[in-house]
Coordinates of N, CA and C in Angstrom, one line a residue:
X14 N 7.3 19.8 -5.7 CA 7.1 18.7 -4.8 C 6.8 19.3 -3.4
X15 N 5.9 18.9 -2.5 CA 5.5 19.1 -1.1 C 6.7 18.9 0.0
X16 N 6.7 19.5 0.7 CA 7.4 18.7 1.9 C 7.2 18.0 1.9
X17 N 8.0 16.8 1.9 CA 7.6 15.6 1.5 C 7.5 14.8 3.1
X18 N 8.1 15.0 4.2 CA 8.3 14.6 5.8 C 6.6 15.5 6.0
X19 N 6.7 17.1 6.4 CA 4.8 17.2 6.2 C 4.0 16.9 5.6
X20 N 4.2 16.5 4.3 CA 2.8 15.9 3.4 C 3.0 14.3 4.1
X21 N 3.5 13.4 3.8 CA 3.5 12.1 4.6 C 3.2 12.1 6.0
X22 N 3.1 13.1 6.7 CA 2.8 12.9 8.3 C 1.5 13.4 8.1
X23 N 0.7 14.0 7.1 CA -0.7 14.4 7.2 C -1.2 13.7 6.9
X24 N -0.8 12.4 6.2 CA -1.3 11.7 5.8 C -1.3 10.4 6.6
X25 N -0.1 9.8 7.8 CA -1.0 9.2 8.0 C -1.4 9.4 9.1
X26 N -1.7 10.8 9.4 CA -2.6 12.0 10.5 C -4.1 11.8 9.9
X27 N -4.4 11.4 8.8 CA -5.6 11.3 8.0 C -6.2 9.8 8.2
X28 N -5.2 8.8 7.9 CA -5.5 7.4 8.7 C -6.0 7.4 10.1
X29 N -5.0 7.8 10.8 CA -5.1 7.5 12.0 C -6.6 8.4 12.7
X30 N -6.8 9.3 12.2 CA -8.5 10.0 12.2 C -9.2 9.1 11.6
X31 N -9.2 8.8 10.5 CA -9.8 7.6 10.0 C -10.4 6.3 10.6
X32 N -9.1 5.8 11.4 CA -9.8 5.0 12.3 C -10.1 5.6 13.4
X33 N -10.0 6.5 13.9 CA -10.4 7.1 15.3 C -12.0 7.3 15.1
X34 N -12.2 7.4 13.9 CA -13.9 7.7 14.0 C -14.4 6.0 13.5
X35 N -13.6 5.3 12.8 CA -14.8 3.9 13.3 C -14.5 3.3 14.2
X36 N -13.8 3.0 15.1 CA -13.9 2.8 16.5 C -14.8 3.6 17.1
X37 N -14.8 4.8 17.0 CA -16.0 5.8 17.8 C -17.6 5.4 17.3
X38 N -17.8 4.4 15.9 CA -19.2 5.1 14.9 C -20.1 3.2 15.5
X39 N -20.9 3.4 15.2 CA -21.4 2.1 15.5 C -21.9 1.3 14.0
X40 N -22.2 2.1 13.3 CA -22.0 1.8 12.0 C -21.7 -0.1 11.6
X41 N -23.1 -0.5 11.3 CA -22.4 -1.7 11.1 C -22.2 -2.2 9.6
X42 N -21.6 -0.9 8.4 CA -21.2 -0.9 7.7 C -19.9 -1.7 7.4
X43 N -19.4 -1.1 8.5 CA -18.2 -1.5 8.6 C -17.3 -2.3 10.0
X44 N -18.1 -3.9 9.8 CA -17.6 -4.6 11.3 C -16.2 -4.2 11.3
X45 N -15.2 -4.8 10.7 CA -13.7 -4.9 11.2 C -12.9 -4.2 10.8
X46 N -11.8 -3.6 11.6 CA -10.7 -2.6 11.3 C -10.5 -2.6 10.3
X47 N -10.5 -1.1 10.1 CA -10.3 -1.1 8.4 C -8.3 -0.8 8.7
X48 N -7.7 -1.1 7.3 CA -6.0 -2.0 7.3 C -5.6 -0.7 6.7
X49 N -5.5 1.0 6.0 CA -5.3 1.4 5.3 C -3.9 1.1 4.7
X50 N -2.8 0.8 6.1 CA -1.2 0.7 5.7 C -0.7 -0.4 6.8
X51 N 0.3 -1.0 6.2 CA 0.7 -1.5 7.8 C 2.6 -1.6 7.2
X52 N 3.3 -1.6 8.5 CA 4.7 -1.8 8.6 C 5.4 -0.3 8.9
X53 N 6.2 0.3 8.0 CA 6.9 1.5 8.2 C 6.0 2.3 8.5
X54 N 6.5 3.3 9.6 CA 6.4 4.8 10.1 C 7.5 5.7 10.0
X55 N 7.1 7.1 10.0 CA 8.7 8.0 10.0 C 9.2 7.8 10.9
X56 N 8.6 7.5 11.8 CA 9.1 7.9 13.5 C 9.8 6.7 14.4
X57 N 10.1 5.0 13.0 CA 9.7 4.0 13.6 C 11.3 4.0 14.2
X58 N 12.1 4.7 13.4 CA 13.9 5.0 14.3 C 14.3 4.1 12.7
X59 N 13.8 3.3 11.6 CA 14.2 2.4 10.6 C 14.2 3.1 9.1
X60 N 14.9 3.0 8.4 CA 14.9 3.2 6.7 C 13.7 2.4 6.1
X61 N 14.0 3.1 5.6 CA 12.5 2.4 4.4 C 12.9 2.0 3.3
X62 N 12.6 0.6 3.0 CA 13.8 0.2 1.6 C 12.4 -0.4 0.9
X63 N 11.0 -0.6 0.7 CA 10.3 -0.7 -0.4 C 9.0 -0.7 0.0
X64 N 8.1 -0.8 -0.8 CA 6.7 0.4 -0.9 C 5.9 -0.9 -1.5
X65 N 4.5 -1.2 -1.5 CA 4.0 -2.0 -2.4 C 2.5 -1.0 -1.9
X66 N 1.7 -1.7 -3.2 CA 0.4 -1.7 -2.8 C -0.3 -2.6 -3.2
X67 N -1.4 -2.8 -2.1 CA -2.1 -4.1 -2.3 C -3.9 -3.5 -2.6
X68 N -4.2 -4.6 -2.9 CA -6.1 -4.0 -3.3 C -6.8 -4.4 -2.1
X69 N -6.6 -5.2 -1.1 CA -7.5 -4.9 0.1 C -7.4 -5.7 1.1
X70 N -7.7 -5.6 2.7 CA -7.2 -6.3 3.3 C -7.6 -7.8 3.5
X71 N -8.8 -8.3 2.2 CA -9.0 -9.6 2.6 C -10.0 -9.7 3.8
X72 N -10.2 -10.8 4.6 CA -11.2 -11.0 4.9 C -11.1 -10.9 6.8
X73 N -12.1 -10.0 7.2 CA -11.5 -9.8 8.5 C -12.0 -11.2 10.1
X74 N -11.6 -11.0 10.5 CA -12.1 -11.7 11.8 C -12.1 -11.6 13.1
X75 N -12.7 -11.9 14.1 CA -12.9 -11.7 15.3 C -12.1 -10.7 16.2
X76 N -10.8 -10.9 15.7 CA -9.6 -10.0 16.8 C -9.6 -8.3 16.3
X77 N -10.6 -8.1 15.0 CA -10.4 -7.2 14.4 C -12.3 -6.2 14.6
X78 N -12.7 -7.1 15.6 CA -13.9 -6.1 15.6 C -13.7 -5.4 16.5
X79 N -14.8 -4.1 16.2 CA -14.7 -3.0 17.0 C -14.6 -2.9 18.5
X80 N -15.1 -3.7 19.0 CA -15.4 -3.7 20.6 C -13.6 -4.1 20.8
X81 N -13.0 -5.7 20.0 CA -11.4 -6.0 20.6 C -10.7 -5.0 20.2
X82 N -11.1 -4.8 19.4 CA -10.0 -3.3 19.1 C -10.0 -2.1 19.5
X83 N -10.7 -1.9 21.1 CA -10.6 -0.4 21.4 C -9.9 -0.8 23.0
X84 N -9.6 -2.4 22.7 CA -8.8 -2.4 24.2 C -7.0 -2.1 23.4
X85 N -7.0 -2.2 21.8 CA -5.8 -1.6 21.9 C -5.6 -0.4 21.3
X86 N -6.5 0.3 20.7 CA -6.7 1.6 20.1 C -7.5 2.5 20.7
X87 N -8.0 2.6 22.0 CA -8.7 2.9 22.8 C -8.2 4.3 22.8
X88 N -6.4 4.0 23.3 CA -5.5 5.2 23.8 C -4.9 5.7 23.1
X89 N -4.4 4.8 21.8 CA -3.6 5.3 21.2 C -3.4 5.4 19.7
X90 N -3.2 6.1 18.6 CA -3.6 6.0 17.4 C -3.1 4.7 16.8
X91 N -3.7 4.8 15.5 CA -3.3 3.8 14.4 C -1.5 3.5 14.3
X92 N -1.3 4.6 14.5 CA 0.2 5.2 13.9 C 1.3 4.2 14.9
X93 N 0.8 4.7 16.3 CA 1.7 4.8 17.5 C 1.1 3.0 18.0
X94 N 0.0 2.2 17.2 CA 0.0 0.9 17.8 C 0.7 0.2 16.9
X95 N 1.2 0.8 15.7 CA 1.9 0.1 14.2 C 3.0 0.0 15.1
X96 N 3.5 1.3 15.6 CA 5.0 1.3 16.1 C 5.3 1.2 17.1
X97 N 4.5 0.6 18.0 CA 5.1 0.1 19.5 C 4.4 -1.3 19.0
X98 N 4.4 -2.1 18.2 CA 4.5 -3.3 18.1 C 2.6 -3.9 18.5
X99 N 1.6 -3.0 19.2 CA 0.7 -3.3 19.8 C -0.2 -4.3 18.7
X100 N -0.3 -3.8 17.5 CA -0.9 -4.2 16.4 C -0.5 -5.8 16.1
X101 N 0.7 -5.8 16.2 CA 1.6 -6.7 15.1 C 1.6 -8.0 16.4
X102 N 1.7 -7.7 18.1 CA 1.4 -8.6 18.7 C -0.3 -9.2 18.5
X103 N -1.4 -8.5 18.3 CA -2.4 -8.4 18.4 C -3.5 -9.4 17.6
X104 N -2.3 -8.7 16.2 CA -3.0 -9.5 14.6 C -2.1 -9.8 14.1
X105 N -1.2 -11.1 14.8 CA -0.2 -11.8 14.4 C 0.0 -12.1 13.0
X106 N -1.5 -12.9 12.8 CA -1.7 -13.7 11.5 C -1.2 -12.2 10.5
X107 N -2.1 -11.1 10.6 CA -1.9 -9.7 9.4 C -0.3 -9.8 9.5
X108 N 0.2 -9.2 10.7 CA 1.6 -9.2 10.6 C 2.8 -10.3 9.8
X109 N 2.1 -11.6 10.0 CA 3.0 -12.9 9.6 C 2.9 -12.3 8.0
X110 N 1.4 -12.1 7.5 CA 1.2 -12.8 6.3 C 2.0 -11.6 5.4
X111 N 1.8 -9.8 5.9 CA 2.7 -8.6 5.4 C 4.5 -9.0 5.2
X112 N 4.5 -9.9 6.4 CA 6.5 -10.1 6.3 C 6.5 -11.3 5.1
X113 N 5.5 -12.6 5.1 CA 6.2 -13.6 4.4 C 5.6 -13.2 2.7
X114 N 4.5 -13.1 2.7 CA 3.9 -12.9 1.7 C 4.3 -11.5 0.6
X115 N 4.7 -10.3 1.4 CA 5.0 -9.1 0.7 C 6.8 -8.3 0.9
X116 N 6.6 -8.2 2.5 CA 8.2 -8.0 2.7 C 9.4 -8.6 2.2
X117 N 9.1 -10.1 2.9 CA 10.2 -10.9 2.8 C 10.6 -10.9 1.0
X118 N 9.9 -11.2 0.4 CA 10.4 -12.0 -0.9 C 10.9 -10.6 -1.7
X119 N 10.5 -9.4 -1.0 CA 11.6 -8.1 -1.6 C 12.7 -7.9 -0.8
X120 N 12.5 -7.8 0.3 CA 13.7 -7.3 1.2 C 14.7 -8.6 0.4
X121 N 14.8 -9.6 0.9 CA 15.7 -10.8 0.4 C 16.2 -10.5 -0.6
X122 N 15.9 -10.1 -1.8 CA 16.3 -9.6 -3.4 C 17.1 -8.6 -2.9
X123 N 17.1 -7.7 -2.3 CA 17.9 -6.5 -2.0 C 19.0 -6.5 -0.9
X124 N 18.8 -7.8 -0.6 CA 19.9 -8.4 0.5 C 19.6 -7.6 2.1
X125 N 18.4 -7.5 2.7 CA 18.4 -6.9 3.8 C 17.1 -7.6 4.5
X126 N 18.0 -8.1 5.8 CA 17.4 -8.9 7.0 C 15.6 -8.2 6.6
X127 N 14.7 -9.7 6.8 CA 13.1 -9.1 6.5 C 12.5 -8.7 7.9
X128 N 12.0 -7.6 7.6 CA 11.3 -6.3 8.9 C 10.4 -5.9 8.1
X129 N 9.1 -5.9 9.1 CA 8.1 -5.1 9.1 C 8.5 -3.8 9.1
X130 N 9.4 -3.3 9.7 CA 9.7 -2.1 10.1 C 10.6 -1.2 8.6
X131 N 10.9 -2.2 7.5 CA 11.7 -1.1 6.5 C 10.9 -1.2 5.4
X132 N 9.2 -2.1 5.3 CA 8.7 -2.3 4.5 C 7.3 -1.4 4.5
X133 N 6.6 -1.3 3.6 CA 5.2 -0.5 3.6 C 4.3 -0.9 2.7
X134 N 3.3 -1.3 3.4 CA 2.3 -2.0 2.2 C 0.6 -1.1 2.8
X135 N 0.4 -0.9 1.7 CA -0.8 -0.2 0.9 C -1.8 -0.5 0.7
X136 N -3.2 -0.3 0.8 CA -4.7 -1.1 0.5 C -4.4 0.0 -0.3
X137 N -5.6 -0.3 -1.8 CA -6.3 0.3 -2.1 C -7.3 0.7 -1.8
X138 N -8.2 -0.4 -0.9 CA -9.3 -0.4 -0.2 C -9.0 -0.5 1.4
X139 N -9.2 0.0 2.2 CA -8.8 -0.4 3.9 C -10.0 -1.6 4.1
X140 N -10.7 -1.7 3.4 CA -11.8 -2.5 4.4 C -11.8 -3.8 3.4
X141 N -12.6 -4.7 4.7 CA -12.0 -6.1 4.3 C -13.6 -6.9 4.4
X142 N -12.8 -7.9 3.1 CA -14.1 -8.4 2.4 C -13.5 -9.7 1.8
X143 N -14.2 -10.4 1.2 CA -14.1 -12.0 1.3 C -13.3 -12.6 -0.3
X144 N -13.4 -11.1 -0.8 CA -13.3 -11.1 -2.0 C -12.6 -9.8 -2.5
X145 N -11.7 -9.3 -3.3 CA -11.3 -8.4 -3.8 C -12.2 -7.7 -4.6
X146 N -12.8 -8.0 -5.2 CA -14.2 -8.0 -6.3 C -14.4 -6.4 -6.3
X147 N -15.0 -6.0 -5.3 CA -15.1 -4.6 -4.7 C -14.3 -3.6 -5.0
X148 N -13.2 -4.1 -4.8 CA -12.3 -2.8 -5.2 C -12.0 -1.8 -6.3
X149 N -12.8 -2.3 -7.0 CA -12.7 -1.2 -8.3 C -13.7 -0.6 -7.8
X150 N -15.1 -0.9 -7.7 CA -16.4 0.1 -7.4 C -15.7 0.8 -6.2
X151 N -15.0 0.4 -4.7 CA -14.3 1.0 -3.9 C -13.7 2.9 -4.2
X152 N -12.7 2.3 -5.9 CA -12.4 3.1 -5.9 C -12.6 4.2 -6.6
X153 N -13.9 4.1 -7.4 CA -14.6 4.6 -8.2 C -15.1 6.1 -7.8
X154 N -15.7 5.2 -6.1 CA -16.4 5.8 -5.6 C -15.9 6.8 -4.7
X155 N -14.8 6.4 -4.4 CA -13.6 7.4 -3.3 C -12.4 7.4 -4.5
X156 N -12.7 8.2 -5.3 CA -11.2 8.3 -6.7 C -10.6 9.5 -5.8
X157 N -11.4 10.6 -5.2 CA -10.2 11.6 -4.8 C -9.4 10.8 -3.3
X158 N -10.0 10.5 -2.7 CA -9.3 9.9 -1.2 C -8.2 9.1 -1.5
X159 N -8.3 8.1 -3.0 CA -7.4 6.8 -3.0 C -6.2 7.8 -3.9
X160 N -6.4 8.7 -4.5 CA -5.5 9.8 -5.5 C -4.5 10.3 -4.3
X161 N -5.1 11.1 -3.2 CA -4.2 11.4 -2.7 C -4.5 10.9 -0.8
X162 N -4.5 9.8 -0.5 CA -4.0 9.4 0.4 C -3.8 7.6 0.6
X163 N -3.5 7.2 -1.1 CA -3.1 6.2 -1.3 C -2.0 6.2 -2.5
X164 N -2.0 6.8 -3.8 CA -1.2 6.9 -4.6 C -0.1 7.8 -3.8
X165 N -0.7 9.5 -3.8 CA 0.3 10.3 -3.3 C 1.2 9.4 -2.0
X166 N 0.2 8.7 -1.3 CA 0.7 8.0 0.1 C 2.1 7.2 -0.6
X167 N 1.8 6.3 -1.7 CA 3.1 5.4 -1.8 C 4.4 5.8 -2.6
X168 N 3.7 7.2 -3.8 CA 4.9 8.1 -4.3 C 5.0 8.7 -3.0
X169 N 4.4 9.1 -2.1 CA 5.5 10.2 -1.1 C 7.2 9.1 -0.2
X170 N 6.3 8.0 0.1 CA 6.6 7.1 0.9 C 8.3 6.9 -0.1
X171 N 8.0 5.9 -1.2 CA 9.1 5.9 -2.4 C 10.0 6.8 -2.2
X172 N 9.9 7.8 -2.6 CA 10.5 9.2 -2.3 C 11.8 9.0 -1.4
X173 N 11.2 8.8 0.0 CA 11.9 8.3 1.0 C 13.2 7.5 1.0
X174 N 13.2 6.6 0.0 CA 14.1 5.2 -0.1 C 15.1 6.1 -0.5
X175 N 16.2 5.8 -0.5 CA 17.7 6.5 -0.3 C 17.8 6.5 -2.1
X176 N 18.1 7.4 -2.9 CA 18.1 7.6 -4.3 C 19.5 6.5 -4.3
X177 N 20.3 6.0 -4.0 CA 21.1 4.9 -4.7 C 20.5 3.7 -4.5
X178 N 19.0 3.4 -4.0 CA 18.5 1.6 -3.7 C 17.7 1.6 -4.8
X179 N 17.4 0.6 -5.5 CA 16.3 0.4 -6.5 C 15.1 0.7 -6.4
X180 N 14.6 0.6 -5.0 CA 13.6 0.8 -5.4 C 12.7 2.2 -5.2
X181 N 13.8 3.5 -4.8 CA 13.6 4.6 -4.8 C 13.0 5.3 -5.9
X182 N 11.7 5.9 -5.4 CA 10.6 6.6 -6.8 C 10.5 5.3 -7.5
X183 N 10.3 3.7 -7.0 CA 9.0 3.0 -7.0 C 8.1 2.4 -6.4
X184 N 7.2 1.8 -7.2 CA 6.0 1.4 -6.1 C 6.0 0.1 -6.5
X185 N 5.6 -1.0 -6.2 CA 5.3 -2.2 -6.9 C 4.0 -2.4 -5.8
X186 N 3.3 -2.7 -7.3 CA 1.3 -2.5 -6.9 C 1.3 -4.1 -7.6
X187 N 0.9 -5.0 -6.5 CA 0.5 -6.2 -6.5 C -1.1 -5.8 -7.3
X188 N -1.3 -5.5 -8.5 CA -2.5 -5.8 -9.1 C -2.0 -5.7 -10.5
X189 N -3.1 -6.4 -11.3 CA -2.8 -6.5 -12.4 C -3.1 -5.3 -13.7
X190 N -2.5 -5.1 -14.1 CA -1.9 -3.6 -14.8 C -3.6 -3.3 -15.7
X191 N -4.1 -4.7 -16.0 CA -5.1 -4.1 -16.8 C -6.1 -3.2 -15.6
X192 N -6.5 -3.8 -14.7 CA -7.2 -3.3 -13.4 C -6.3 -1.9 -13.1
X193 N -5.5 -1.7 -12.8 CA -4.8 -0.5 -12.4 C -4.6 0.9 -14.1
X194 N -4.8 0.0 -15.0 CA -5.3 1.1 -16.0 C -6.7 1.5 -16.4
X195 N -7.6 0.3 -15.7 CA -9.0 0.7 -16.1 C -9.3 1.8 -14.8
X196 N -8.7 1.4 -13.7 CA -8.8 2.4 -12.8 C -8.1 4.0 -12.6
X197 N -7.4 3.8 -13.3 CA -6.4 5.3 -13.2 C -5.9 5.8 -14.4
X198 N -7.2 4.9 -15.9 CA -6.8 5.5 -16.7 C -6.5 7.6 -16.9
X199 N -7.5 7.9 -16.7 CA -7.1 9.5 -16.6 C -6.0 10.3 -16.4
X200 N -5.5 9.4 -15.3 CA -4.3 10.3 -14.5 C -2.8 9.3 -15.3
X201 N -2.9 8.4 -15.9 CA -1.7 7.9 -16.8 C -1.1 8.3 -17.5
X202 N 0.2 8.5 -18.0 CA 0.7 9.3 -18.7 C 1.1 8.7 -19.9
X203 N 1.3 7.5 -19.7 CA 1.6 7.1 -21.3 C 0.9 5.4 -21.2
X204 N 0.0 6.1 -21.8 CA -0.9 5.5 -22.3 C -0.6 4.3 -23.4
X205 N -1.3 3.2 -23.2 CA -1.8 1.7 -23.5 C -2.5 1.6 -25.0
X206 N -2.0 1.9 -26.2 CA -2.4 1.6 -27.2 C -3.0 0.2 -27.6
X207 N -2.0 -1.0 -27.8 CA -2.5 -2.0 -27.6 C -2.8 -2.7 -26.4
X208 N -4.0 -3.0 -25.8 CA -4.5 -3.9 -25.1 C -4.1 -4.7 -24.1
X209 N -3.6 -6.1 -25.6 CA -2.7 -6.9 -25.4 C -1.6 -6.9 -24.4
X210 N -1.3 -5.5 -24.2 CA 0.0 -4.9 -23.8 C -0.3 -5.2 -22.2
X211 N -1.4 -4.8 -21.9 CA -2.2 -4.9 -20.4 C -2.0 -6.6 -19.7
X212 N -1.4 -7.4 -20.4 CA -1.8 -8.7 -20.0 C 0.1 -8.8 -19.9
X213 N 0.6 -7.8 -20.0 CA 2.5 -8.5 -19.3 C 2.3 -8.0 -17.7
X214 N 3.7 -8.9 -17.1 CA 3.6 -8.7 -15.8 C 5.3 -8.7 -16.1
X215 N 5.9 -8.1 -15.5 CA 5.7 -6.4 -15.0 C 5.1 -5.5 -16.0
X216 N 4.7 -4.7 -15.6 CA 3.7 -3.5 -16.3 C 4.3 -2.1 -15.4
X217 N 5.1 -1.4 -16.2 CA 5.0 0.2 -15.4 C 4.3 1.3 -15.9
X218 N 3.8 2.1 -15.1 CA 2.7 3.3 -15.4 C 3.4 4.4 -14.8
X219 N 3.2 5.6 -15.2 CA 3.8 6.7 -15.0 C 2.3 7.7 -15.0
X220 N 2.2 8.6 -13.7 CA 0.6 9.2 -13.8 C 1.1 10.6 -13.7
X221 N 0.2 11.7 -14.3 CA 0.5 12.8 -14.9 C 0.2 14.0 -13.6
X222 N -0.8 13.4 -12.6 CA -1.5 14.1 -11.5 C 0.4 14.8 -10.3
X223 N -0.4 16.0 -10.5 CA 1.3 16.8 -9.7 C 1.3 16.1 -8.4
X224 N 2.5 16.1 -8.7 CA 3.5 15.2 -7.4 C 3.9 13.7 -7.9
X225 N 3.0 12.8 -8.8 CA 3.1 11.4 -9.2 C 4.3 11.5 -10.2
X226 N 4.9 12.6 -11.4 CA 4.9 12.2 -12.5 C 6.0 11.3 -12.8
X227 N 7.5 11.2 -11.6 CA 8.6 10.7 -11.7 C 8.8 9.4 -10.8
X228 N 7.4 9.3 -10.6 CA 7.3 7.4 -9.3 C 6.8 6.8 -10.9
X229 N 6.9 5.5 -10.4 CA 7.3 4.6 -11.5 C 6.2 3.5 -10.6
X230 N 5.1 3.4 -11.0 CA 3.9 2.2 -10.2 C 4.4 0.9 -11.6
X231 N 5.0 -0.1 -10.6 CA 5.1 -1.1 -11.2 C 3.7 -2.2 -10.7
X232 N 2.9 -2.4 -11.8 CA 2.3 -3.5 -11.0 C 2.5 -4.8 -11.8
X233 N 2.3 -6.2 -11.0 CA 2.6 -7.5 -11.2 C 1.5 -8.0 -10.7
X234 N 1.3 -9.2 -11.4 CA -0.5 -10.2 -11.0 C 0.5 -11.4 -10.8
X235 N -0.6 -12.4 -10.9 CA -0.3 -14.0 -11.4 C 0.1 -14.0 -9.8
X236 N 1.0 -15.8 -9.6 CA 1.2 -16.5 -8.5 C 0.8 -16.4 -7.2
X237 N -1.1 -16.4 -7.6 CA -1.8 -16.7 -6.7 C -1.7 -15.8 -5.3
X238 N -2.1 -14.2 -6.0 CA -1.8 -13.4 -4.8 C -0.6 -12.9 -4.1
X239 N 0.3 -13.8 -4.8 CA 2.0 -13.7 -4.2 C 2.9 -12.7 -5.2
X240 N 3.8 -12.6 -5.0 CA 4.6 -11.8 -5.9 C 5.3 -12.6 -6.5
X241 N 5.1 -12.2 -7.8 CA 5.9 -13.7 -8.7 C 7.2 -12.9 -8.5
X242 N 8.0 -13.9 -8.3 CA 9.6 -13.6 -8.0 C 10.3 -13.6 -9.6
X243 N 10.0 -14.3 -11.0 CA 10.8 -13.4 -11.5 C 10.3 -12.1 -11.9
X244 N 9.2 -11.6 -11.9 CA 8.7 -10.7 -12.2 C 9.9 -9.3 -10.8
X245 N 10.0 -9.7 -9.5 CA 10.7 -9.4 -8.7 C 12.1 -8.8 -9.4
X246 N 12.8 -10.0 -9.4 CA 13.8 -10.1 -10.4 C 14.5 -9.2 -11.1
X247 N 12.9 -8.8 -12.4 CA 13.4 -8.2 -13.4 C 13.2 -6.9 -12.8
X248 N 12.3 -6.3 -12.0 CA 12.1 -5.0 -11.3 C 13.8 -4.7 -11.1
X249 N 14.0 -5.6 -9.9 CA 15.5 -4.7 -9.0 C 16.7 -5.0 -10.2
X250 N 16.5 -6.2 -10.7 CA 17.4 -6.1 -11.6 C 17.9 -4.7 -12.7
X251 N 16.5 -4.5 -13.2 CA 16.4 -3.2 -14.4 C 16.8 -2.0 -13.4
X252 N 16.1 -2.1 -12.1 CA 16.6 -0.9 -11.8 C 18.2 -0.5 -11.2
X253 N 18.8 -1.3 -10.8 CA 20.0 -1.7 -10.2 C 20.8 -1.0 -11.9
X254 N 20.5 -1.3 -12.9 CA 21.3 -1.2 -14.4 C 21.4 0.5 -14.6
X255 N 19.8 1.0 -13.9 CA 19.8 2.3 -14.1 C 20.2 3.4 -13.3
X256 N 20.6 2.5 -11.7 CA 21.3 3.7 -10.7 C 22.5 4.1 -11.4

């Protein structure tokens, strides 16, 4: 395993260059800030008590084009506007919808006050579109970038979580397992004989690529983009059995 404190700071050293060159590009590929992570930093002074990943940031608007966004990223990275709060005053709505929609309904299960600051959520895709639709060609087409500065990103992140909390060495990937197997079949390790099998929620995958093999990518679909809570449930429950 890597340093796991330097591999995660290069990474999101890799973000934050990331956006430092589309704010710089004129590119009108890509109108609105692209979202690659938002919530926990190492540096934020907070624990990190759970990891998700999502497939994309949805659909962008006005506060997020290039020109408003170099009055707050002008000076300072991605990293350092996540953690002085610049972002989260900025793009309320992103911020609200990360705590109620993704944070909240885990932190609560695990009994700890809901913060942006102990949670971490994940695009598959950073860029934002009307539709999720994309995201597989997304990742098709960038398979080494999303391997290791989105997978390795939320196994390294996991890692972090204190080995007595549940959800330490997991990830819970808000997509539906058949999508997250048609996409990463290669790197899976135990492999989906029947099908059928692809259509339960929870669904866990274990991927073979060094560094992944002992994170546990739980993904969950259904309730309308939200986290179905028993699916929740059965996650911290099963794992709580196994600390």
């Amino acid at each position: 395993m890597p340093d796991t404190a330097s591999a995660i700071n290069d990474i999101f050293a890799y973000w934050d260059y990331y956006i430092a060159r589309w704010l710089d590009s004129d590119c009108p590929c890509c109108t609105y800030l692209p979202e690659p992570w938002w919530g926990w930093t190492p540096t934020c002074g907070a624990d990190l008590h759970c990891v998700v990943i999502n497939l994309n940031p949805g659909v962008g608007g006005e506060k997020q084009r290039r020109e408003t966004m170099k009055s707050i990223l002008g000076y300072k990275s991605y990293s350092t506007a996540m953690e002085d709060d610049s972002l989260a005053m900025h793009l309320s709505e992103t911020e609200n919808w990360h705590l109620t929609k993704r944070a909240e309904p885990i932190l609560s299960r695990l009994e700890f006050a809901s913060s942006i600051k102990i949670y971490l959520g994940i695009e598959l895709s950073p860029l934002h579109s009307h539709s999720s639709a994309g995201v597989g060609d997304y990742v098709l087409d960038h398979h080494h970038e999303v391997k290791n500065y989105v997978l390795l990103f939320a196994a390294l992140a996991s890692g972090m979580i204190a080995e007595t909390e549940p959800l330490h060495n997991k990830v819970i990937a808000r997509c539906s397992p058949k999508l997250f197997y048609t996409l990463f079949e290669k790197e899976i390790q135990n492999k989906i004989k029947n099908k059928e099998e692809l259509a339960k929620s929870p669904r866990s995958f274990f991927l073979k690529s060094p560094f992944l093999e002992n994170i546990e990518f739980i993904c969950v679909s259904g309730a309308h983009n939200n986290l179905p809570k028993g699916d929740l449930d059965k996650i911290i429950e099963q794992s709580n059995i196994t600390k």
